[in-house]
C-alpha positions as a Python dict, from the first residue, in 0.01 Angstrom:
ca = {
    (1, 'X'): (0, 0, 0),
    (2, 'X'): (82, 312, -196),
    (3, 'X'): (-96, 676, -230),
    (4, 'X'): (-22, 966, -460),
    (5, 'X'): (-63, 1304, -379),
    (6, 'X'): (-276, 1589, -577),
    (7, 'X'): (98, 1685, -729),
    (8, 'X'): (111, 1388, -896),
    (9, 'X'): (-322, 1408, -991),
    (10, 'X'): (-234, 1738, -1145),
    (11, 'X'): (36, 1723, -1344),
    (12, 'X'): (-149, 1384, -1499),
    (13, 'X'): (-316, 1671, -1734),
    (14, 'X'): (-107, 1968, -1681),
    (15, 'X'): (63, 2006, -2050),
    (16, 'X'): (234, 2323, -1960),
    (17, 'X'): (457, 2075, -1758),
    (18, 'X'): (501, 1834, -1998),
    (19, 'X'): (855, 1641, -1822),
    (20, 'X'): (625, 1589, -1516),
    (21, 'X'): (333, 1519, -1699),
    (22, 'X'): (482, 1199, -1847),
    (23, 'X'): (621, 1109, -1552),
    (24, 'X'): (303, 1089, -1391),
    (25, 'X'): (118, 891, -1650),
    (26, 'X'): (362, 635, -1600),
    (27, 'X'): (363, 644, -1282),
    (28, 'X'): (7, 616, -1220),
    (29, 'X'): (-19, 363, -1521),
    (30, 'X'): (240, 135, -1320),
    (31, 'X'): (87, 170, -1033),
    (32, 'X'): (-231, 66, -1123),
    (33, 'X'): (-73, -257, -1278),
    (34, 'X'): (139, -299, -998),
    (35, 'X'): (53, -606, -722),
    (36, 'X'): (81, -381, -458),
    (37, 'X'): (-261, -189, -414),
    (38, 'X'): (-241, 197, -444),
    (39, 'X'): (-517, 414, -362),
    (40, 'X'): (-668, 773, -356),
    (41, 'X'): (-664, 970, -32),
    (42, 'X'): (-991, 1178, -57),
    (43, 'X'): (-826, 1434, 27),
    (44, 'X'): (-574, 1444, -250),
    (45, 'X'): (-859, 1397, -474),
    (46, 'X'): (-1059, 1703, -305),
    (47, 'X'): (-780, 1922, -391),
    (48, 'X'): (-750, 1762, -721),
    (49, 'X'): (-1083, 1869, -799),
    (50, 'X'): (-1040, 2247, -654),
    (51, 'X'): (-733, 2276, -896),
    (52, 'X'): (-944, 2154, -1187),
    (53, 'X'): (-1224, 2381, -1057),
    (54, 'X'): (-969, 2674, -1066),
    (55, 'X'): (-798, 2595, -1429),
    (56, 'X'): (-1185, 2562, -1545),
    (57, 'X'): (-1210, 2915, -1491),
    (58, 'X'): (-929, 3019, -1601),
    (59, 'X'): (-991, 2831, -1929),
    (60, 'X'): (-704, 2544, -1912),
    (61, 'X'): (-965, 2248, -1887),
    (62, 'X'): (-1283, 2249, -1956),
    (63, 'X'): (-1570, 2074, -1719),
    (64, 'X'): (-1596, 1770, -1913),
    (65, 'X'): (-1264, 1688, -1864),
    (66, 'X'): (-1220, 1708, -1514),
    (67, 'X'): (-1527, 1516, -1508),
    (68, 'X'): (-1390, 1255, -1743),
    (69, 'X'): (-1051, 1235, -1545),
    (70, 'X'): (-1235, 1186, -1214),
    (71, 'X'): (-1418, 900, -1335),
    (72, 'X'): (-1111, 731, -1495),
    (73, 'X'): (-922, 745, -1118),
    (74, 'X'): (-1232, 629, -991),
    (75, 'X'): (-1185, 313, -1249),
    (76, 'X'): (-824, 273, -1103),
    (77, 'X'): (-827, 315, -754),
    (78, 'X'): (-1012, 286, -463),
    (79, 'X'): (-1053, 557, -222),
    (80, 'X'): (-943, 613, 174),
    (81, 'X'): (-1224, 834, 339),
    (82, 'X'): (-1109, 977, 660),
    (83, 'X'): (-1214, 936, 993),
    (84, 'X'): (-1137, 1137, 1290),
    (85, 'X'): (-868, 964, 1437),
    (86, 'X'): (-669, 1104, 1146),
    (87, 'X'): (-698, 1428, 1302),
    (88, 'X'): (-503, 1280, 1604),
    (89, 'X'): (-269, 1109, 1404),
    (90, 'X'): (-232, 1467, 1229),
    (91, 'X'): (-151, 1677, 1522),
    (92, 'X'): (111, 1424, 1649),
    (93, 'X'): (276, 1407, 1332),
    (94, 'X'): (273, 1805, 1303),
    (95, 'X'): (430, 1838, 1633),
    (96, 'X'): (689, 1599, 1587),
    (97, 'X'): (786, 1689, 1192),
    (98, 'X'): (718, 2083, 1220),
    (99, 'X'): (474, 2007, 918),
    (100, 'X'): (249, 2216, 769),
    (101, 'X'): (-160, 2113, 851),
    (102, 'X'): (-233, 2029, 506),
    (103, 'X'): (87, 1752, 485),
    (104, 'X'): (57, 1627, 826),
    (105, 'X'): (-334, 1545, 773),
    (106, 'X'): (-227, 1400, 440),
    (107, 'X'): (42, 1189, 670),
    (108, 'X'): (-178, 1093, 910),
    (109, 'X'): (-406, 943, 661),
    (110, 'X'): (-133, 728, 494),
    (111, 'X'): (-60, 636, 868),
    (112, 'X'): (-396, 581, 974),
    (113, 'X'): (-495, 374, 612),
    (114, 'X'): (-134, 130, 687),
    (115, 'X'): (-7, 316, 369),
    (116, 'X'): (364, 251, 321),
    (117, 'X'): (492, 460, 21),
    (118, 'X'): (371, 866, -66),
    (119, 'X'): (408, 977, -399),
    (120, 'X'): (466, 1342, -380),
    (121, 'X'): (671, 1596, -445),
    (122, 'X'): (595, 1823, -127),
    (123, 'X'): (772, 1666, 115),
    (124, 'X'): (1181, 1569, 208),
    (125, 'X'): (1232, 1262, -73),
    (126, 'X'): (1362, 951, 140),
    (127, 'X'): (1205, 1055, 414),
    (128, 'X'): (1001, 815, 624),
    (129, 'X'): (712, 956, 851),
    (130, 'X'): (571, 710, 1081),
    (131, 'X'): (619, 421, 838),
    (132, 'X'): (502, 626, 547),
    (133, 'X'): (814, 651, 300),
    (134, 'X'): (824, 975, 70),
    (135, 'X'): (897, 914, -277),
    (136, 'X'): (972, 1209, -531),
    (137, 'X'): (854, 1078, -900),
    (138, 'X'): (1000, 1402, -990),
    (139, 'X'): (1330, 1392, -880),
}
């Protein structure tokens, strides 16, 4: 199983970053083809949502759109909805790693859901938490 973190949700519509941006549409386009299920952590798609919430203010994307966006990820994957025992999973893994709380809660999700590859850019490329290998689209 595969999961993509909100680095790879943002830059989806971020056109200043146009290099990543196509990288991540076809990245998430393959993915969603792929045979191998991927799906959305909530919590990558919470923070999704707070940097929409953020450029909607700003005036970089307008309401509709992050609406619209949501609902087409909603069309293409399912969600992971955490459950306490991530939080255990999380402090392990943030002990052992030296990770920040935000990445090892991400972590112990994928660990906790039986997710084998993270799509991200924020953590050490070819790295393998736990069973969780870190792939860098970006790279």
């Amino acid at each position: 199983m595969n999961a993509v973190d909100t680095n790879v949700l943002v830059y989806v519509v971020d056109a200043e970053e146009p290099v990543k941006q196509k990288k991540a549409i076809e990245l998430l386009d393959g993915l969603a083809k792929a045979s191998v299920q991927t799906v959305l952590l909530w919590q990558a798609a919470a923070e999704f949502l707070r940097c929409m919430r953020r450029w909607e203010a700003a005036g970089r994307i307008t309401r509709d759109n992050t609406e619209a966006y949501l609902r087409q990820l909603d069309a293409m994957f399912e969600y992971v909805y955490p459950v306490r025992q991530i939080l255990d999973v999380a402090l392990d893994l943030s002990s052992r790693y030296s990770l920040s709380h935000c990445d090892s809660v991400l972590l112990g999700a994928c660990v906790h859901a039986g997710i084998q590859t993270l799509y991200t850019e924020d953590l050490d490329a070819k790295t393998t938490y736990d069973g969780v290998s870190i792939v860098n689209p970006f790279a």
